[in-house]
Short mmCIF file of C-alpha atoms in Angstrom, two decimals:
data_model
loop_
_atom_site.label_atom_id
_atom_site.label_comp_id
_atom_site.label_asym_id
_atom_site.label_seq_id
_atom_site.Cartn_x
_atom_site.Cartn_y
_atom_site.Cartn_z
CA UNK A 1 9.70 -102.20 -51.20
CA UNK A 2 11.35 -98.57 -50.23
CA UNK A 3 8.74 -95.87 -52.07
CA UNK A 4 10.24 -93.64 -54.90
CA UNK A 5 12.31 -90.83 -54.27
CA UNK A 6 10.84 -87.43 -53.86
CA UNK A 7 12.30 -86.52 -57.15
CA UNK A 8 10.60 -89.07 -58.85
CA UNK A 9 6.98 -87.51 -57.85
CA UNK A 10 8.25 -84.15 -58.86
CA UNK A 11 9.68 -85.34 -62.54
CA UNK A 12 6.21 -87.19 -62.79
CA UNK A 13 4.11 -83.63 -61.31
CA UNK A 14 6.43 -81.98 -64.36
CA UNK A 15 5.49 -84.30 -67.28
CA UNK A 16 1.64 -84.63 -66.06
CA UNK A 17 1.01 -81.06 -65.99
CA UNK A 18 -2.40 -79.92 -65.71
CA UNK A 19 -2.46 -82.76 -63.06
CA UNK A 20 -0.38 -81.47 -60.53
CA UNK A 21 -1.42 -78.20 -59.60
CA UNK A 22 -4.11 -77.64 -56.91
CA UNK A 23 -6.69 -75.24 -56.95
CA UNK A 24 -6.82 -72.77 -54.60
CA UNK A 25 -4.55 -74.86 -52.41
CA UNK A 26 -2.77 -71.09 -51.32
CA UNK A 27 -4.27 -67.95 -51.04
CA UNK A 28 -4.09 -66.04 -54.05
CA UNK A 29 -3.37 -62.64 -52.63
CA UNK A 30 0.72 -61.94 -51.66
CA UNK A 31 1.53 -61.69 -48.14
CA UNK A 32 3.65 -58.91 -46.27
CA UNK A 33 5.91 -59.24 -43.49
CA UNK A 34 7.78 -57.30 -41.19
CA UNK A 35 11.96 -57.68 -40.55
CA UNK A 36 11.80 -59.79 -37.15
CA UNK A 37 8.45 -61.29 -37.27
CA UNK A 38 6.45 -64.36 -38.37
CA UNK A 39 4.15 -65.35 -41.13
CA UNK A 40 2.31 -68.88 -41.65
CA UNK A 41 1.93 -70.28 -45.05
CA UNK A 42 -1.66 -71.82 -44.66
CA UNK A 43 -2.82 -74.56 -46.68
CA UNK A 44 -6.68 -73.58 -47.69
CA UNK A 45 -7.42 -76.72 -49.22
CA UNK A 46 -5.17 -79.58 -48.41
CA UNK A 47 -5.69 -83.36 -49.59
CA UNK A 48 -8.00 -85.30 -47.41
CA UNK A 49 -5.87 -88.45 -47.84
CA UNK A 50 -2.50 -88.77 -45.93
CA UNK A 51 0.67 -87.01 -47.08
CA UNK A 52 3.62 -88.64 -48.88
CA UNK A 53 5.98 -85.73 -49.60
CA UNK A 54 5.60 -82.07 -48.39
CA UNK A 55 7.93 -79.80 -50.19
CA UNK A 56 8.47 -76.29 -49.77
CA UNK A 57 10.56 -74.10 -51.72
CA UNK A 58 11.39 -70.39 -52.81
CA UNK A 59 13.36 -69.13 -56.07
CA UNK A 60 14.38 -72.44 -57.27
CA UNK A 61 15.87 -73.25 -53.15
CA UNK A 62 14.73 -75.49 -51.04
CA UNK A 63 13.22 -74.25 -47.70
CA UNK A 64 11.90 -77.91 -46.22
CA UNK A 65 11.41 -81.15 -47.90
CA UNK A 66 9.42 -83.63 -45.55
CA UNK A 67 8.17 -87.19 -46.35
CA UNK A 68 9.62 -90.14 -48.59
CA UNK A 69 12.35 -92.58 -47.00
CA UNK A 70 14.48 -89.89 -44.44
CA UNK A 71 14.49 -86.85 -42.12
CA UNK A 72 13.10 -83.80 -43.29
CA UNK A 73 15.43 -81.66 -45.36
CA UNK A 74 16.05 -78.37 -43.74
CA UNK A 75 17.38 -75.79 -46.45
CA UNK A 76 20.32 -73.57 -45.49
CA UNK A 77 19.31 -70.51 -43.41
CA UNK A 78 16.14 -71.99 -42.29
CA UNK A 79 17.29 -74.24 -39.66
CA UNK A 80 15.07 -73.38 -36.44
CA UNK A 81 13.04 -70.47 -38.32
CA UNK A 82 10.39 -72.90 -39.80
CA UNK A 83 7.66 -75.14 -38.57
CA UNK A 84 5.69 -77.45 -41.44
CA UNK A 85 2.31 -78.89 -40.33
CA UNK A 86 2.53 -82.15 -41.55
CA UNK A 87 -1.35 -82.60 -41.28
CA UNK A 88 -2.08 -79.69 -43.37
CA UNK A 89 1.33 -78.66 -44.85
CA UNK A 90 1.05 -75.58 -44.01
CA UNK A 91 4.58 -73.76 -43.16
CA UNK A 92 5.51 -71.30 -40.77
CA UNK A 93 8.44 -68.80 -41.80
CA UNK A 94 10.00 -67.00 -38.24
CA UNK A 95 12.52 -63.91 -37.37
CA UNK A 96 12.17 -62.54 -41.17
CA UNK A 97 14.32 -61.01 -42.79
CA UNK A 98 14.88 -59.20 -46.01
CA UNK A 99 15.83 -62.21 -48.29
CA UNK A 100 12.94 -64.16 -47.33
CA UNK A 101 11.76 -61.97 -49.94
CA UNK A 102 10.40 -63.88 -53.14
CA UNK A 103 7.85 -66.46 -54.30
CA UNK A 104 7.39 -69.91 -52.18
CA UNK A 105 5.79 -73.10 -53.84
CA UNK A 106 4.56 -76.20 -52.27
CA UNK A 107 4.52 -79.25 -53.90
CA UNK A 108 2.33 -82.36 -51.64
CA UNK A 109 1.94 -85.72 -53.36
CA UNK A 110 -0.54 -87.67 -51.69
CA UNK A 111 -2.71 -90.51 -52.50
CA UNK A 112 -3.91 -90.04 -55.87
CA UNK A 113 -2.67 -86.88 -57.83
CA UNK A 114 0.03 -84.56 -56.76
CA UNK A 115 -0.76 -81.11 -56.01
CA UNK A 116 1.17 -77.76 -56.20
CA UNK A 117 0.31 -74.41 -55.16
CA UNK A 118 2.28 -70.86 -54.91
CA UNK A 119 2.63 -67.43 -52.72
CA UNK A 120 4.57 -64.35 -52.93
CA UNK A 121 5.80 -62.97 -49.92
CA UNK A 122 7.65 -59.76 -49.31
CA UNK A 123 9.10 -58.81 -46.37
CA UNK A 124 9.33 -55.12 -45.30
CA UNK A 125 11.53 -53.33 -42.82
CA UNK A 126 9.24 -50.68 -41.03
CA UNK A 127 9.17 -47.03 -40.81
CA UNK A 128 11.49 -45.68 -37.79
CA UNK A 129 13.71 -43.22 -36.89
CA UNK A 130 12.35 -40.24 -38.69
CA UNK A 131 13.75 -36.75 -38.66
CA UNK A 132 13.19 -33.77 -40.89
CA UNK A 133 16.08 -30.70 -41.28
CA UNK A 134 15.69 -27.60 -42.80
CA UNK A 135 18.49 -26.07 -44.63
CA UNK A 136 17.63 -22.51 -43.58
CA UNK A 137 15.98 -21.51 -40.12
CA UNK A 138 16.73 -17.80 -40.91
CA UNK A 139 14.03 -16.87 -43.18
CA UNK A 140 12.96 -13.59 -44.33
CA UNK A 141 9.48 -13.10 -46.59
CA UNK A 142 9.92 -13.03 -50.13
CA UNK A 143 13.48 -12.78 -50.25
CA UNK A 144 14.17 -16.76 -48.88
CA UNK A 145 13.42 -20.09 -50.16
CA UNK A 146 14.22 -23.16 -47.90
CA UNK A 147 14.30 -27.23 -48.29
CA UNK A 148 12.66 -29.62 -46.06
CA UNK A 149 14.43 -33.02 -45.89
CA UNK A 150 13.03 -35.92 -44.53
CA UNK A 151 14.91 -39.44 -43.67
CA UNK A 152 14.22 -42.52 -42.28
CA UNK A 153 15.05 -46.19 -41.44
CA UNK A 154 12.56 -48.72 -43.62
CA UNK A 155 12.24 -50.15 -47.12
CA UNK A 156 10.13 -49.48 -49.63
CA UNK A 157 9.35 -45.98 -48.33
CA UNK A 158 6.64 -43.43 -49.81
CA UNK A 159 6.88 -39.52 -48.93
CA UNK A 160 4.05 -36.99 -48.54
CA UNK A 161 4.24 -33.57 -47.55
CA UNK A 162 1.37 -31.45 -45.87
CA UNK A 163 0.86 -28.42 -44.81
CA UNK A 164 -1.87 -28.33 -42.61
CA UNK A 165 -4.77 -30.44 -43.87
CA UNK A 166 -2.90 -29.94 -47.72
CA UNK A 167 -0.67 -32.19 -49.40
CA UNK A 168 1.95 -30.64 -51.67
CA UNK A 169 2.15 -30.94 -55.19
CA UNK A 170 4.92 -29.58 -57.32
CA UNK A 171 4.33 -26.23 -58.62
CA UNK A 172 5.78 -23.12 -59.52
CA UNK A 173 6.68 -22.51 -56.03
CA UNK A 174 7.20 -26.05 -54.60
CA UNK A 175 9.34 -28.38 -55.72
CA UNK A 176 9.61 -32.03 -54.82
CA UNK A 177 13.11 -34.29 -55.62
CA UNK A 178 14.82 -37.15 -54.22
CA UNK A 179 11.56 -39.56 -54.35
CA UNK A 180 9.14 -36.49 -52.27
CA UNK A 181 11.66 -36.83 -50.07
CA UNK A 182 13.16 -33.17 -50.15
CA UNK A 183 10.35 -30.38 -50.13
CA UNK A 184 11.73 -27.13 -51.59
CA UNK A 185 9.60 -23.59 -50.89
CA UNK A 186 11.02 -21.06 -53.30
CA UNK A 187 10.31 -17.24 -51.88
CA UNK A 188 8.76 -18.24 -48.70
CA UNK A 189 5.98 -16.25 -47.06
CA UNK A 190 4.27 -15.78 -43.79
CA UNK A 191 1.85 -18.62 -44.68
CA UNK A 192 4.63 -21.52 -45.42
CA UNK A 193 5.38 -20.88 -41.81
CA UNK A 194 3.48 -24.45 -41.03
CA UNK A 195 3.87 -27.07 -39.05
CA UNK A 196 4.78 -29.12 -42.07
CA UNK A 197 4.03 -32.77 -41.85
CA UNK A 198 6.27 -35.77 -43.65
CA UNK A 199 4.51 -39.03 -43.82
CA UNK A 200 6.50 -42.24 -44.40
CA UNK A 201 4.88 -45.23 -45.41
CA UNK A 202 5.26 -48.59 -46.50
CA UNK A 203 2.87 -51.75 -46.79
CA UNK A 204 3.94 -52.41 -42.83
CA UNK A 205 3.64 -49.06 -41.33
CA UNK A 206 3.95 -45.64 -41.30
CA UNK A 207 4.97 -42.66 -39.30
CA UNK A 208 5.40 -38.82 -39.25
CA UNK A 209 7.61 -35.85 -37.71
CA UNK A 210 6.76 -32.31 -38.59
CA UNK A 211 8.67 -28.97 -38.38
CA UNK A 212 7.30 -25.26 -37.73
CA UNK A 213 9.65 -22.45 -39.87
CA UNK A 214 10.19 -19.33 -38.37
CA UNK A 215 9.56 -16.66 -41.15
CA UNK A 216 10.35 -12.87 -40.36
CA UNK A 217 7.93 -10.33 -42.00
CA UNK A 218 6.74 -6.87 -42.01
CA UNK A 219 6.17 -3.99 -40.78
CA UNK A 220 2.45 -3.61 -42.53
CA UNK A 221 -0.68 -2.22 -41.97
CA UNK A 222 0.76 0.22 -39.44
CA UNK A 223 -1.59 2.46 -37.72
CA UNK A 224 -1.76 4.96 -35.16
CA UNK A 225 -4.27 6.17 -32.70
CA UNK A 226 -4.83 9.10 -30.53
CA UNK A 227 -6.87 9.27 -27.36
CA UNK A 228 -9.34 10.49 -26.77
CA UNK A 229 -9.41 12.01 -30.21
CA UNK A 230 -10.67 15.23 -31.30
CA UNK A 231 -10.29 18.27 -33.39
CA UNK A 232 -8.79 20.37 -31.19
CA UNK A 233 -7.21 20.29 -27.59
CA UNK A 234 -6.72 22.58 -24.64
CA UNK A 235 -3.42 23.16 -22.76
CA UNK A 236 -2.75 20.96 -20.19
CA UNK A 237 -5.10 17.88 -21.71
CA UNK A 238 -3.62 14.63 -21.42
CA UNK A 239 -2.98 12.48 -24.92
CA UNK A 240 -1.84 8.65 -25.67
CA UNK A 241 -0.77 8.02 -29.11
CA UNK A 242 -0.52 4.42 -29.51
CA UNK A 243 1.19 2.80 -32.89
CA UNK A 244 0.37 -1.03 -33.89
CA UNK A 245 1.96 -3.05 -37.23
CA UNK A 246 1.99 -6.56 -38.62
CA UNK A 247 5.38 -7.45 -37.90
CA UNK A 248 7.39 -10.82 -37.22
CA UNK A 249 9.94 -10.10 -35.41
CA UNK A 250 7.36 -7.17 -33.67
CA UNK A 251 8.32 -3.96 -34.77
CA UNK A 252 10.45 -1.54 -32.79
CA UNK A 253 8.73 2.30 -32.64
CA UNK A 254 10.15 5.66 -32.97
CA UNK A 255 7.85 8.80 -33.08
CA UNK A 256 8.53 11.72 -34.74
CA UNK A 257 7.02 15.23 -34.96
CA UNK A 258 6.85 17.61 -38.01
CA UNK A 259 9.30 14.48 -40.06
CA UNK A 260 11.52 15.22 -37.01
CA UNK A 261 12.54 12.44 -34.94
CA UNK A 262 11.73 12.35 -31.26
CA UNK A 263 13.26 10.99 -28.46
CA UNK A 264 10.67 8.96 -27.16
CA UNK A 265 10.55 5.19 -28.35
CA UNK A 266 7.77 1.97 -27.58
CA UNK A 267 4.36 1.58 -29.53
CA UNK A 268 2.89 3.96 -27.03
CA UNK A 269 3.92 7.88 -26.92
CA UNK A 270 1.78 9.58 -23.48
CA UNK A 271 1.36 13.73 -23.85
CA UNK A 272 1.19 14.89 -20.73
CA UNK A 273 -0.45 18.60 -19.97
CA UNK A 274 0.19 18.79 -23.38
CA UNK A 275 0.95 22.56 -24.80
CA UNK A 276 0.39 24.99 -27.66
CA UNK A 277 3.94 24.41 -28.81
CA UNK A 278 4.08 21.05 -29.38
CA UNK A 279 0.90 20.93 -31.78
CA UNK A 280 1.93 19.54 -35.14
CA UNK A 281 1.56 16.64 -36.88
CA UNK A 282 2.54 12.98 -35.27
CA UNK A 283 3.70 10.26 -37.32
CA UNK A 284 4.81 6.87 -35.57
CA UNK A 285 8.18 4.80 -37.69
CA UNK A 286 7.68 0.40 -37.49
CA UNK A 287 11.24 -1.10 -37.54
CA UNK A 288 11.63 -5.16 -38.28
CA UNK A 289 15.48 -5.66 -36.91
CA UNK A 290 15.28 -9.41 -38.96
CA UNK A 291 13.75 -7.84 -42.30
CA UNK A 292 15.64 -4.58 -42.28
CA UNK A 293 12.20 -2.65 -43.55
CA UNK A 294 11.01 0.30 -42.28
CA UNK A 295 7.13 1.62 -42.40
CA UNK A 296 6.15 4.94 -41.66
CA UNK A 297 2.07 5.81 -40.77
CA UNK A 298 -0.13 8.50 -41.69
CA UNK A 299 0.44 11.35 -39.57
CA UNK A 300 -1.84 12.68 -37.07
CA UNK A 301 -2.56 16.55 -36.57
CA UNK A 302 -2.36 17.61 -33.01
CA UNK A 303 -3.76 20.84 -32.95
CA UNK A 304 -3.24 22.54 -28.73
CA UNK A 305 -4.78 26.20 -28.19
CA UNK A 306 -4.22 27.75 -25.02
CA UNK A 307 -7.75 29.56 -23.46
CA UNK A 308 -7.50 33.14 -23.82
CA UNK A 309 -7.45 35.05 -20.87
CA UNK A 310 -6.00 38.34 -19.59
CA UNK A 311 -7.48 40.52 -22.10
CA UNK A 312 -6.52 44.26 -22.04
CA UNK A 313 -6.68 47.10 -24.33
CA UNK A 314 -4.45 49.92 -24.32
CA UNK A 315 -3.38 53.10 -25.78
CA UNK A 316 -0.45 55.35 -27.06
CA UNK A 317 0.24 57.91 -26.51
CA UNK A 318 -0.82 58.32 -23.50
CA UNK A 319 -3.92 60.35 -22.17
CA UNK A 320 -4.86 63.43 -22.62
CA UNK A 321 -5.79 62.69 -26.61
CA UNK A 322 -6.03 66.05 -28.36
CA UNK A 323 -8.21 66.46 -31.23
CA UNK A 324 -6.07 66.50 -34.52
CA UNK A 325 -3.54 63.69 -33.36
CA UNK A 326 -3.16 60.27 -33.63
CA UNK A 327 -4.01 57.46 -31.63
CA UNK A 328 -3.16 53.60 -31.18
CA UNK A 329 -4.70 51.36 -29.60
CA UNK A 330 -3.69 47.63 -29.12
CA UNK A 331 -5.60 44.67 -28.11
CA UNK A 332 -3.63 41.82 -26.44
CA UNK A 333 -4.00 38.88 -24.36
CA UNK A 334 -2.53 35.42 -23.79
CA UNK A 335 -3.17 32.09 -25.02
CA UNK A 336 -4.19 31.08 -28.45
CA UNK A 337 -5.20 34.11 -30.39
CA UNK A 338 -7.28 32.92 -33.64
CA UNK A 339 -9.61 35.98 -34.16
CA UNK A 340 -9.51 39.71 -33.15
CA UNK A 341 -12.76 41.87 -33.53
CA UNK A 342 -13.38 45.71 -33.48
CA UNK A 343 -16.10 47.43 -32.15
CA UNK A 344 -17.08 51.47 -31.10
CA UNK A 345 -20.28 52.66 -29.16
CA UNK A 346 -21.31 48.64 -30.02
CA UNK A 347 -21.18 49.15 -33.67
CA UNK A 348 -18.49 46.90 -35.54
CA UNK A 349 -15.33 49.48 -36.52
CA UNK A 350 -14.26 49.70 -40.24
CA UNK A 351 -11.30 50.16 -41.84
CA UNK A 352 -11.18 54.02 -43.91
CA UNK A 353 -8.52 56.99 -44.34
CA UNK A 354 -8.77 57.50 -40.98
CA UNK A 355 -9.12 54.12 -38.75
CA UNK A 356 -6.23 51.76 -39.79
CA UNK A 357 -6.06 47.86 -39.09
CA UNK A 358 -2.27 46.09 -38.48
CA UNK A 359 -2.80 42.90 -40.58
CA UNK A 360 -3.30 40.84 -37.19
CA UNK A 361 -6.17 43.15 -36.11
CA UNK A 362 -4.16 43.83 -33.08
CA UNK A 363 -3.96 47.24 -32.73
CA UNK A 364 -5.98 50.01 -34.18
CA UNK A 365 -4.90 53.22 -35.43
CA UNK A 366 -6.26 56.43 -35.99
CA UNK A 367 -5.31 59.84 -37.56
CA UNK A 368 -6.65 62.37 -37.71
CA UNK A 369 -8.56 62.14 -34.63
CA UNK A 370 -11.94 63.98 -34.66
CA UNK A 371 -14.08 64.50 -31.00
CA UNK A 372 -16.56 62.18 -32.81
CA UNK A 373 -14.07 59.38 -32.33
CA UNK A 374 -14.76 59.56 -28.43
CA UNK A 375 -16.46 56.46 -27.30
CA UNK A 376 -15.89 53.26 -25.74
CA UNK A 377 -13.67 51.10 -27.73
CA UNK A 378 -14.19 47.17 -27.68
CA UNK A 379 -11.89 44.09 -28.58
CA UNK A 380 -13.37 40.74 -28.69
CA UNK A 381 -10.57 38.09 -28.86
CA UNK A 382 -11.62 34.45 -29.23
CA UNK A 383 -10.36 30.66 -30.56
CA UNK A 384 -12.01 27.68 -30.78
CA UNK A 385 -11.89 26.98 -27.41
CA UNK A 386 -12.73 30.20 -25.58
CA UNK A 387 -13.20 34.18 -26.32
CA UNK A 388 -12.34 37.37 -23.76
CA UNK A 389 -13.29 41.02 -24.69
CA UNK A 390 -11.19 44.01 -23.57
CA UNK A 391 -12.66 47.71 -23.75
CA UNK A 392 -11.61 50.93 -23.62
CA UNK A 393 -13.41 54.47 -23.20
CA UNK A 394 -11.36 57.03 -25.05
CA UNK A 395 -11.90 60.82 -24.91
CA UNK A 396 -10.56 63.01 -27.45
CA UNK A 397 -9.90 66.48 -25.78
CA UNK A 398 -10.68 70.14 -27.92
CA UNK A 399 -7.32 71.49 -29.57
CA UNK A 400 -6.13 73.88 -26.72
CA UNK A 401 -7.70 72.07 -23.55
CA UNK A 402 -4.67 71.09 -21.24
CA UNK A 403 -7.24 69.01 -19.11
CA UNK A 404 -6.92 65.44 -19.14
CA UNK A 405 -10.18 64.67 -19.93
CA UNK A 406 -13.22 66.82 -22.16
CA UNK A 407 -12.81 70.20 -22.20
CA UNK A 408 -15.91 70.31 -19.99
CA UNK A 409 -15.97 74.55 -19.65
CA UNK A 410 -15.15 74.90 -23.46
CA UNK A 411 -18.37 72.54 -24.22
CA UNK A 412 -20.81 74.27 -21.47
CA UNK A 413 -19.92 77.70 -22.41
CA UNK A 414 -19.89 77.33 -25.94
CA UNK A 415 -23.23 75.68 -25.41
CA UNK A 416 -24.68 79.15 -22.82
CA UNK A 417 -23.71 81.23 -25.41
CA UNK A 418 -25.53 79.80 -27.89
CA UNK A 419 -28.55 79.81 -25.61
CA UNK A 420 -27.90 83.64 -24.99
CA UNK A 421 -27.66 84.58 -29.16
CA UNK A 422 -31.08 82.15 -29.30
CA UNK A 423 -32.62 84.08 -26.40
CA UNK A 424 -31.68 87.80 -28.01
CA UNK A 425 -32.50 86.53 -31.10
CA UNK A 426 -35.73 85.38 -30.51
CA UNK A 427 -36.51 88.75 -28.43
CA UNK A 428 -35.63 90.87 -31.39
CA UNK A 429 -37.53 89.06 -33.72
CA UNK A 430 -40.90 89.22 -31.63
CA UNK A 431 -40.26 93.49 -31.13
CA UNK A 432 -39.39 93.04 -34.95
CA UNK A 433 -43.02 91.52 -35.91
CA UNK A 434 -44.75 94.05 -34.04
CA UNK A 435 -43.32 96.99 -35.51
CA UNK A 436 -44.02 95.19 -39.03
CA UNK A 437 -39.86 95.71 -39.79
CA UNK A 438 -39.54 92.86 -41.81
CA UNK A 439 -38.14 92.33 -45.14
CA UNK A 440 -37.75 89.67 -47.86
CA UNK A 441 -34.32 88.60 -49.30
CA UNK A 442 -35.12 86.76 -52.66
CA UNK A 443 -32.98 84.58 -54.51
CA UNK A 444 -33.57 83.50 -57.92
CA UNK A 445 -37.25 84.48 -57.84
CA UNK A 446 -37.95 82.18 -54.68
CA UNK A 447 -38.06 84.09 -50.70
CA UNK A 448 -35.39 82.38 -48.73
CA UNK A 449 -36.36 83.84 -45.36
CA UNK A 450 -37.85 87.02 -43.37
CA UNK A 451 -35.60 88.79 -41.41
CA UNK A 452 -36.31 92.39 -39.28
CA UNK A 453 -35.30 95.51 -41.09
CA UNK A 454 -35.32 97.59 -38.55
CA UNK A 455 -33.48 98.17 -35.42
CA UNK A 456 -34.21 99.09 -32.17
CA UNK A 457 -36.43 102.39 -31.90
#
């Protein structure tokens, strides 16, 4: 007698339910696949007693149908993709692909009752082929924004963005569209420069690409620096002025003196036996050719004296200086000039009537001259950096003399003569005192002196 047909067991399975449906007899968890590869259904608890009818099948198709009175039934499409175990009816699924998709039951009647059990698989085409594109590689701080799109080949695919160790979230400045797949950075700055990272995933695999953006900023922060720096400098000292800025593109330098542009150009400006004309103050201009800004630094005061020397101290008019004239003299020498002081006989010379200063304290004048302005005239000249003096011993001559220097004769003899009238005096006076001829001239009831009132007898 021929045994029943298969669809006999599975019209009896559906009117016995509760029957017909065996515990545990798949696992309960779904299982993935990958496009191209192989997965095994595996019976985890199959009948111990013989097989009758194996039958596997998947959204209401039949996959494999093994058992009863013929050959096994091969459903179309799997023909040499599956193997069934007919110990354990377990089945093996091969070369996947995208429609094998869906959930697979098994149906085994055996000795005794019939037992059913079910799995989901889904099958998964991985993650390949990635690339990510920016829409804007020239990008300037805070004036661009740019968007980061990411592709790939797969199914079922899940985007996330980092940025370093960060993952994006929308925000006021980042927004996400097209599934995470498009990253938008609205104003960009010199942080969002990256690398940026796009992960693709799906329950197979995953895989990521990342892109660095080039973002143009600056000039900041400039600053410049002199060396060796100082307060003041000498002629002929050597000076580097060196300018630095944060700057993307770097910065191109110009230098400039006084707000006026120089010729020179380069972060680093070298003074060489520098001099006192070019003190002033230096100022170095930052220049981003990709952001079109400009920054200018604080400007540096160069401040060059030149060490006095070749001090001298002159006069006009010329010698002999007559008492009752004028006389000029003028204190000069070169270099860097800061201070002039006056001095006579060592004593500091004042201003008066007389003794006239030019408002540079360079020259000296003085008029009326009296003999008491003889003496030896001093200049002290000095800067920061050195000092000089220049003297100068001037004679003033008695009205009348026509010597070049004192009127020597005119001072002896006037000074003998007064030795003589002394002398004669002083005789007369003793002769006087003997004789008693003395008499005294009152005024206002007090003596103001003794003279003799007699003459010679």
């Amino acid at each position: 007698m021929d045994s029943p047909p298969f669809n006999f067991y599975l019209s009896l399975c559906f009117h016995v339910v509760g029957l017909c449906y065996g515990k545990g007899l798949l696992p309960a968890d779904s299982m993935v696949g990958e496009v191209s590869h192989n997965v095994t259904f595996t019976i985890v608890n199959p009948p111990s007693t013989p097989f009758r009818v194996v039958a596997w099948t998947t959204n209401g198709t039949n996959v494999i149908t093994s058992g009863g009175s013929g050959a096994d039934d091969i459903g179309t499409g799997y023909v040499g993709r599956i193997t069934l175990n007919s110990t354990t009816g377990s089945l093996e699924l091969r070369n996947l692909v995208l429609s094998d998709t869906g959930e697979y039951v098994v149906t085994i009647l055996a000795v005794g009752q019939p037992k059913e059990g079910t799995a989901t698989l889904r099958v998964y085409a991985p993650v390949s082929k990635m690339t990510i594109t920016a829409n804007n590689i020239d990008l300037v701080e805070f004036n661009s924004s740019v968007s980061l799109s990411c592709s790939s080949s797969g199914t079922s695919l899940s985007y996330r963005w980092l940025n370093g160790s960060s993952e994006f979230t929308a925000s006021d400045g980042v927004q996400l569209d097209d599934g995470n797949s498009t990253l938008t950075i609205v104003r960009v700055t010199r942080y969002d420069q990256g690398p940026f990272w796009c992960i693709v995933s799906n329950p197979i695999n995953s895989d990521n690409e990342s892109i660095t953006l080039t973002i143009s900023y600056g000039p900041e922060n400039i600053t410049l620096k002199v060396t060796p720096l100082d307060v003041l400098y000498g002629s002929g000292s050597d000076l580097t002025l060196s300018c630095s800025s944060e700057s993307s593109p770097p910065a191109q330098f110009q230098w400039a003196l006084n707000g006026e542009l120089l010729s020179n150009q380069g972060p680093v400006l070298r003074l060489e036996k520098i001099q006192a004309n070019q003190s002033g103050r230096y100022s170095c201009w930052a220049h981003n050719t990709r952001t079109l800004r400009y920054q200018t630094s604080e400007p540096s005061d160069i401040t060059v004296l030149e060490r006095i020397s070749s001090a001298k101290l002159t006069i006009s008019p010329n010698p002999p200086i007559i008492e009752g004239g004028s006389v000029t003299l003028t204190c000069d020498a070169s270099g860097s000039i800061s201070n002039r002081d006056w001095r006579k006989d060592g004593q500091p010379l004042s201003p008066s009537e007389r003794i006239i200063f030019s408002e540079d304290n360079k020259t000296v004048s003085i008029s009326p001259l009296n003999l008491t302005d003889s003496g030896i005239f001093l200049c002290h000249l000095a800067n920061l950096l050195s000092n000089e003096n220049a003297s100068y011993n001037l004679t003033v001559n008695l009205k009348g003399s026509t010597q070049g220097g004192p009127n020597v004769g005119a001072i002896v003899g006037g000074s003998l003569g007064a030795v003589a009238v002394v002398a004669v005096t002083a005789i007369g006076v003793v002769a006087a005192m003997k004789k008693g001829c003395f008499k005294k001239i009152t005024s206002g009831g007090s003596t103001v002196s003794n003279i003799p009132s007699c003459v010679n007898t």
